[in-house]
Amino acid sequence: MHTIDYLRVDALETAIATLRDDPSSAPLGGGTTLVDLMKCGVAQPSRLVDLTYLPGLDGIEACESALRVGALARMSDVAVHPEVQQRWPAVSEALLRGASQQLRNMATIGGNLMQRTRCGYFRDPTFSECNKRSPGSGCAALEGENRGHAVLGTSDHCIATYPGDFAVALMAFDAIVHILGPDGARSIPIDDFFLLPGDTPEQEHPLSQGELITGVEVPASPAARQSRYLKVRDRVSYEFAAASAAVGLEIADDGTVADARVALGGVATKPWREPAVEAALIGRSAGPELFREAAALAAAGAHPRQHNAYKVELARRTVARALINVPR
Ligand code: SF4
């Protein structure tokens, strides 16, 4: 039997020191990812460091310039916060489309950002080939069942899809992740917080041992205020995205697009910004025709495998529909 120590901490410094000194320990938030992975034998920490009793990390604060959310704020609380719904609707919608109400009540914002891929080969240790779980072992998905896998940002070592929704909205609106660790505090732009698999798919974030997320900051903008998150999936009740899009538009008085934000989920190895689509929108008259034309530029450079080529067209249609649905 695998025994696990449980440590409840009441100071962030204690948590950081414990995690730094014991690489086999793991931080515990809501447990909705980690406990799952422990049950299927993928994660086997020797000690759980329970962060949920730390004071001061569950705040939700919206000021003139930004939304600031503590790492221990619950997904459900952020999703229904009136300021978030009014000024960052895509963030609220992305949270509400993730998981189930029961899971959202438990899951923390920090834990949400650290969730692992849903690749079936990764989550089933009876498959020996998985570079993410066991570096150097191969990738069973390359020639196996890959209908849900990524078409963007892949490598010959891993094609696992980033599974989350919330971070896709964060990517569209240039969020910053705040970190605290043994060497002090630092802030990482959301695009840099997620690493491409390359030849080290086991490294998903640029965090060193003992570093913890303390919060997330999302700048305010007219495009964030006029935003949408659209998630397309096999069943609406509970499922990860086949494709999703977080979009935001600022429309000038003359009807042209002054600012555009577009990010994709469900099709890439990390939340995926689409600068070419944004550039094709800016300065032109807003409308369905323009939105479809610009959306056709999404997923450029995609590398489909045997079962997932449908994701390329699905991603483009998802972006077009999301843009059409932005309130104007
Ligand atoms: Fe493992 Fe990545 Fe291959 Fe899935 S896609 S089997 S996570 S290496």
Coordinates of C-alpha atoms and ligand atoms in Angstrom, one line a residue:
M1 CA 0.0 0.0 0.0
H2 CA 1.2 3.5 -0.8
T3 CA 1.1 5.6 2.3
I4 CA 0.8 9.4 2.1
D5 CA 1.5 12.0 4.8
Y6 CA -0.9 14.8 5.1
L7 CA 0.2 18.3 6.1
R8 CA -2.1 21.2 6.7
V9 CA -0.2 24.5 6.5
D10 CA -1.3 27.9 7.7
A11 CA 1.5 29.9 6.3
L12 CA 2.6 30.2 2.7
E13 CA 6.3 30.2 3.7
T14 CA 5.8 26.8 5.4
A15 CA 4.2 25.3 2.3
I16 CA 7.0 26.7 0.0
A17 CA 9.8 25.4 2.3
T18 CA 8.1 21.9 2.6
L19 CA 7.6 21.6 -1.2
R20 CA 11.2 22.8 -1.9
D21 CA 12.8 20.4 0.6
D22 CA 10.8 17.3 -0.4
P23 CA 10.4 16.9 -4.2
S24 CA 8.1 13.9 -3.7
S25 CA 5.5 16.1 -1.9
A26 CA 2.6 17.8 -3.8
P27 CA 0.5 20.9 -3.2
L28 CA -3.2 20.2 -2.6
G29 CA -5.9 22.7 -3.5
G30 CA -9.4 21.5 -4.3
G31 CA -8.0 18.1 -5.2
T32 CA -10.2 17.8 -8.3
T33 CA -7.1 17.0 -10.5
L34 CA -4.5 15.6 -8.1
V35 CA -6.8 13.1 -6.3
D36 CA -8.0 11.9 -9.7
L37 CA -4.4 11.3 -10.8
M38 CA -3.6 9.6 -7.5
K39 CA -6.6 7.2 -8.0
C40 CA -5.4 6.2 -11.4
G41 CA -1.8 5.7 -10.3
V42 CA -0.3 8.5 -12.3
A43 CA 0.6 10.7 -9.3
Q44 CA 2.1 9.1 -6.2
P45 CA 3.2 11.9 -3.9
S46 CA 4.6 10.9 -0.5
R47 CA 3.1 13.9 1.2
L48 CA 0.1 16.2 0.4
V49 CA 0.6 19.8 1.5
D50 CA -2.9 21.2 2.0
L51 CA -3.0 24.8 0.9
T52 CA -6.7 25.4 1.4
Y53 CA -6.4 26.8 4.9
L54 CA -3.9 29.5 3.9
P55 CA -5.4 32.9 4.7
G56 CA -5.7 35.8 2.2
L57 CA -5.5 33.8 -1.1
D58 CA -9.1 33.5 -2.0
G59 CA -9.9 37.2 -2.9
I60 CA -11.7 38.4 -6.0
E61 CA -11.0 42.1 -6.6
A62 CA -12.0 44.1 -9.7
C63 CA -10.6 47.6 -9.9
E64 CA -10.4 50.1 -12.7
S65 CA -7.4 48.6 -14.4
A66 CA -7.6 44.8 -13.7
L67 CA -9.3 41.8 -12.2
R68 CA -7.2 40.1 -9.4
V69 CA -8.1 36.7 -8.3
G70 CA -6.3 34.7 -5.5
A71 CA -5.1 31.2 -6.2
L72 CA -7.5 29.7 -3.7
A73 CA -10.6 31.4 -5.0
R74 CA -13.1 28.7 -6.1
M75 CA -14.0 28.5 -9.8
S76 CA -17.7 28.9 -9.0
D77 CA -17.2 32.0 -6.9
V78 CA -15.2 33.8 -9.7
A79 CA -17.7 32.7 -12.4
V80 CA -20.7 34.4 -10.7
H81 CA -18.9 37.4 -9.4
P82 CA -21.0 40.4 -10.7
E83 CA -17.9 42.4 -11.8
V84 CA -16.4 39.4 -13.6
Q85 CA -19.7 38.8 -15.4
Q86 CA -20.0 42.4 -16.5
R87 CA -16.4 43.3 -17.4
W88 CA -14.8 40.0 -18.3
P89 CA -17.8 37.9 -19.5
A90 CA -15.6 35.5 -21.5
V91 CA -13.7 34.7 -18.2
S92 CA -17.0 34.0 -16.4
E93 CA -18.3 31.9 -19.3
A94 CA -15.1 29.9 -19.6
L95 CA -15.3 29.0 -15.9
L96 CA -19.0 28.1 -16.2
R97 CA -18.3 25.8 -19.1
G98 CA -15.6 23.8 -17.2
A99 CA -16.4 20.6 -15.3
S100 CA -19.6 20.4 -13.3
Q101 CA -21.1 22.6 -10.6
Q102 CA -19.9 20.3 -7.9
L103 CA -16.4 20.3 -9.2
R104 CA -16.4 24.1 -9.7
N105 CA -17.4 24.5 -6.1
M106 CA -14.3 22.6 -5.0
A107 CA -11.7 23.5 -7.7
T108 CA -9.4 26.4 -7.1
I109 CA -8.2 28.9 -9.7
G110 CA -4.5 28.0 -9.1
G111 CA -5.3 24.3 -9.4
N112 CA -7.3 24.9 -12.5
L113 CA -4.2 26.4 -14.2
M114 CA -2.1 23.3 -13.1
Q115 CA -4.6 20.7 -14.5
R116 CA -3.0 17.9 -16.5
T117 CA -4.0 16.6 -19.9
R118 CA -6.9 14.1 -20.4
C119 CA -4.9 12.0 -22.9
G120 CA -6.1 8.5 -22.1
Y121 CA -2.6 7.0 -22.5
F122 CA -1.2 9.4 -20.0
R123 CA -3.9 8.6 -17.4
D124 CA -3.6 4.8 -17.8
P125 CA -0.3 3.5 -16.5
T126 CA -0.9 0.1 -18.2
F127 CA 0.2 1.8 -21.4
S128 CA 4.0 2.0 -21.1
E129 CA 4.5 4.5 -23.9
C130 CA 3.9 8.1 -22.6
N131 CA 6.8 10.6 -22.7
K132 CA 4.8 13.0 -20.4
R133 CA 4.4 10.4 -17.7
S134 CA 7.6 8.5 -18.3
P135 CA 10.2 10.6 -20.3
G136 CA 11.8 8.7 -23.1
S137 CA 9.2 5.9 -23.3
G138 CA 7.5 7.1 -26.5
C139 CA 4.1 8.4 -27.4
A140 CA 1.3 5.9 -27.9
A141 CA -1.1 8.6 -29.2
L142 CA 1.0 9.3 -32.3
E143 CA -0.2 6.1 -34.0
G144 CA -3.0 5.3 -31.6
E145 CA -6.4 6.7 -30.9
N146 CA -5.9 10.5 -31.3
R147 CA -9.4 11.9 -32.0
G148 CA -9.2 14.3 -29.0
H149 CA -5.5 15.2 -29.4
A150 CA -3.9 18.5 -30.5
V151 CA -3.3 19.7 -34.0
L152 CA -1.3 22.8 -32.9
G153 CA 1.9 23.1 -30.9
T154 CA 2.6 19.4 -31.1
S155 CA 5.9 17.6 -31.3
D156 CA 7.0 14.1 -32.3
H157 CA 7.2 13.5 -28.5
C158 CA 3.7 14.5 -27.4
I159 CA 0.4 15.6 -29.0
A160 CA -1.6 15.9 -25.8
T161 CA -4.3 18.6 -25.8
Y162 CA -4.4 21.3 -23.1
P163 CA -7.8 20.5 -21.5
G164 CA -8.8 23.7 -19.7
D165 CA -11.2 26.5 -20.5
F166 CA -10.4 29.3 -18.0
A167 CA -6.8 29.7 -19.3
V168 CA -8.0 30.1 -22.9
A169 CA -9.9 33.3 -21.8
L170 CA -6.8 34.4 -19.8
M171 CA -4.7 34.0 -23.0
A172 CA -7.1 36.2 -25.0
F173 CA -6.8 39.0 -22.5
D174 CA -3.1 38.9 -21.6
A175 CA -3.4 37.7 -18.1
I176 CA -0.4 37.5 -15.7
V177 CA 0.2 34.7 -13.3
H178 CA 1.7 35.7 -9.9
I179 CA 4.2 33.2 -8.3
L180 CA 5.9 33.0 -5.0
G181 CA 8.8 30.6 -4.3
P182 CA 12.0 30.0 -2.4
D183 CA 13.7 32.9 -4.3
G184 CA 10.8 35.3 -3.9
A185 CA 8.0 36.6 -6.0
R186 CA 7.7 36.9 -9.8
S187 CA 5.1 37.3 -12.4
I188 CA 4.8 35.4 -15.7
P189 CA 2.7 36.4 -18.7
I190 CA 0.1 33.7 -19.3
D191 CA 1.6 32.7 -22.7
D192 CA 4.9 31.9 -21.0
F193 CA 3.3 30.0 -18.2
F194 CA 2.4 27.2 -20.5
L195 CA 5.3 25.4 -22.2
L196 CA 5.1 23.6 -25.6
P197 CA 5.9 19.9 -25.3
G198 CA 9.0 20.0 -27.6
D199 CA 11.2 17.1 -26.5
T200 CA 10.4 17.6 -22.8
P201 CA 6.6 17.1 -22.6
E202 CA 6.9 16.3 -18.9
Q203 CA 7.7 20.0 -18.2
E204 CA 4.4 21.9 -18.6
H205 CA 5.2 25.1 -16.6
P206 CA 8.3 27.1 -15.9
L207 CA 8.0 26.6 -12.1
S208 CA 10.9 25.5 -10.0
Q209 CA 10.5 23.2 -7.0
G210 CA 8.6 25.0 -4.2
E211 CA 7.1 27.7 -6.4
L212 CA 3.4 28.2 -6.0
I213 CA 0.8 30.3 -7.8
T214 CA -0.5 33.1 -5.6
G215 CA -3.0 34.7 -8.0
V216 CA -4.0 35.7 -11.5
E217 CA -4.4 39.2 -12.9
V218 CA -6.5 40.0 -16.0
P219 CA -6.2 43.6 -17.4
A220 CA -9.4 45.5 -18.1
S221 CA -10.1 46.5 -21.6
P222 CA -13.0 47.4 -23.9
A223 CA -12.4 44.1 -25.7
A224 CA -12.6 42.1 -22.5
R225 CA -15.9 43.8 -21.7
Q226 CA -17.3 42.8 -25.1
S227 CA -16.2 39.2 -25.0
R228 CA -17.5 35.6 -25.4
Y229 CA -16.3 32.1 -24.7
L230 CA -17.7 29.4 -27.0
K231 CA -17.1 25.7 -26.2
V232 CA -18.0 22.9 -28.7
R233 CA -18.0 19.4 -27.2
D234 CA -19.5 16.0 -27.7
R235 CA -22.1 16.6 -25.0
V236 CA -23.0 19.8 -23.3
S237 CA -23.7 18.4 -19.8
Y238 CA -20.0 17.6 -19.1
E239 CA -17.1 17.2 -21.5
F240 CA -13.8 18.7 -22.5
A241 CA -13.7 20.9 -25.6
A242 CA -13.3 19.5 -29.1
A243 CA -12.7 23.2 -29.9
S244 CA -13.3 26.4 -28.0
A245 CA -12.7 30.1 -28.6
A246 CA -12.4 33.1 -26.3
V247 CA -12.9 36.3 -28.3
G248 CA -13.3 40.0 -27.6
L249 CA -14.0 43.0 -29.8
E250 CA -13.7 46.7 -29.4
I251 CA -15.8 48.4 -32.1
A252 CA -15.2 52.1 -32.9
D253 CA -18.0 54.6 -33.5
D254 CA -17.6 54.1 -37.3
G255 CA -18.3 50.4 -37.0
T256 CA -14.7 49.3 -37.6
V257 CA -12.8 46.9 -35.3
A258 CA -10.5 48.9 -33.0
D259 CA -9.2 45.9 -31.1
A260 CA -9.7 42.1 -31.4
R261 CA -8.7 39.2 -29.1
V262 CA -8.9 35.6 -30.2
A263 CA -7.6 32.5 -28.4
L264 CA -8.3 28.8 -29.1
G265 CA -8.8 25.9 -26.7
G266 CA -9.3 22.1 -27.2
V267 CA -7.1 22.0 -30.3
A268 CA -3.5 22.8 -29.1
T269 CA -1.0 21.6 -26.5
K270 CA -1.5 24.9 -24.7
P271 CA -4.0 27.8 -24.8
W272 CA -3.5 29.2 -28.2
R273 CA -3.5 32.9 -29.2
E274 CA -4.4 33.7 -32.8
P275 CA -2.6 37.0 -33.8
A276 CA -3.2 36.5 -37.5
V277 CA -6.9 36.4 -37.0
E278 CA -6.8 39.5 -34.8
A279 CA -4.7 41.4 -37.3
A280 CA -7.2 40.5 -40.1
L281 CA -10.1 41.9 -38.0
I282 CA -8.5 45.2 -36.9
G283 CA -9.4 48.3 -38.9
R284 CA -12.1 46.7 -40.9
S285 CA -15.9 46.9 -40.8
A286 CA -17.3 44.5 -38.2
G287 CA -19.8 42.0 -39.4
P288 CA -20.4 38.3 -40.1
E289 CA -18.6 38.4 -43.5
L290 CA -15.4 39.8 -42.0
F291 CA -15.6 37.4 -39.0
R292 CA -15.8 34.3 -41.3
E293 CA -13.0 35.6 -43.5
A294 CA -10.7 36.3 -40.5
A295 CA -11.6 33.0 -38.7
A296 CA -10.5 31.1 -41.8
L297 CA -7.0 32.1 -40.8
A298 CA -7.2 30.3 -37.5
A299 CA -5.3 27.1 -36.9
A300 CA -2.6 27.9 -39.5
G301 CA 0.2 25.4 -39.5
A302 CA -2.0 22.7 -38.0
H303 CA -0.5 19.2 -38.0
P304 CA -3.5 16.8 -37.9
R305 CA -3.1 13.0 -37.2
Q306 CA -5.2 10.1 -38.3
H307 CA -8.4 10.9 -36.3
N308 CA -8.3 14.6 -35.5
A309 CA -8.2 16.5 -38.8
Y310 CA -11.8 17.6 -38.2
K311 CA -10.5 19.9 -35.5
V312 CA -9.0 22.3 -38.0
E313 CA -12.3 23.3 -39.6
L314 CA -14.1 23.0 -36.3
A315 CA -11.7 25.6 -34.8
R316 CA -12.3 28.0 -37.6
R317 CA -16.1 27.7 -37.4
T318 CA -15.9 28.1 -33.6
V319 CA -14.0 31.3 -33.9
A320 CA -16.4 32.7 -36.5
R321 CA -19.5 31.8 -34.4
A322 CA -18.0 33.2 -31.2
L323 CA -17.2 36.5 -33.0
I324 CA -20.7 36.7 -34.5
N325 CA -22.1 36.2 -31.0
V326 CA -20.1 39.0 -29.3
P327 CA -22.7 41.6 -28.2
R328 CA -22.3 44.9 -30.1
Ligands
SF4_1 FE1 1.8 10.8 -23.4 FE2 1.6 13.1 -24.7 FE3 1.7 10.9 -26.0 FE4 -0.5 11.4 -24.6 S1 0.2 12.5 -26.3 S2 0.7 9.4 -24.8 S3 0.4 12.5 -22.9 S4 3.3 11.6 -24.7

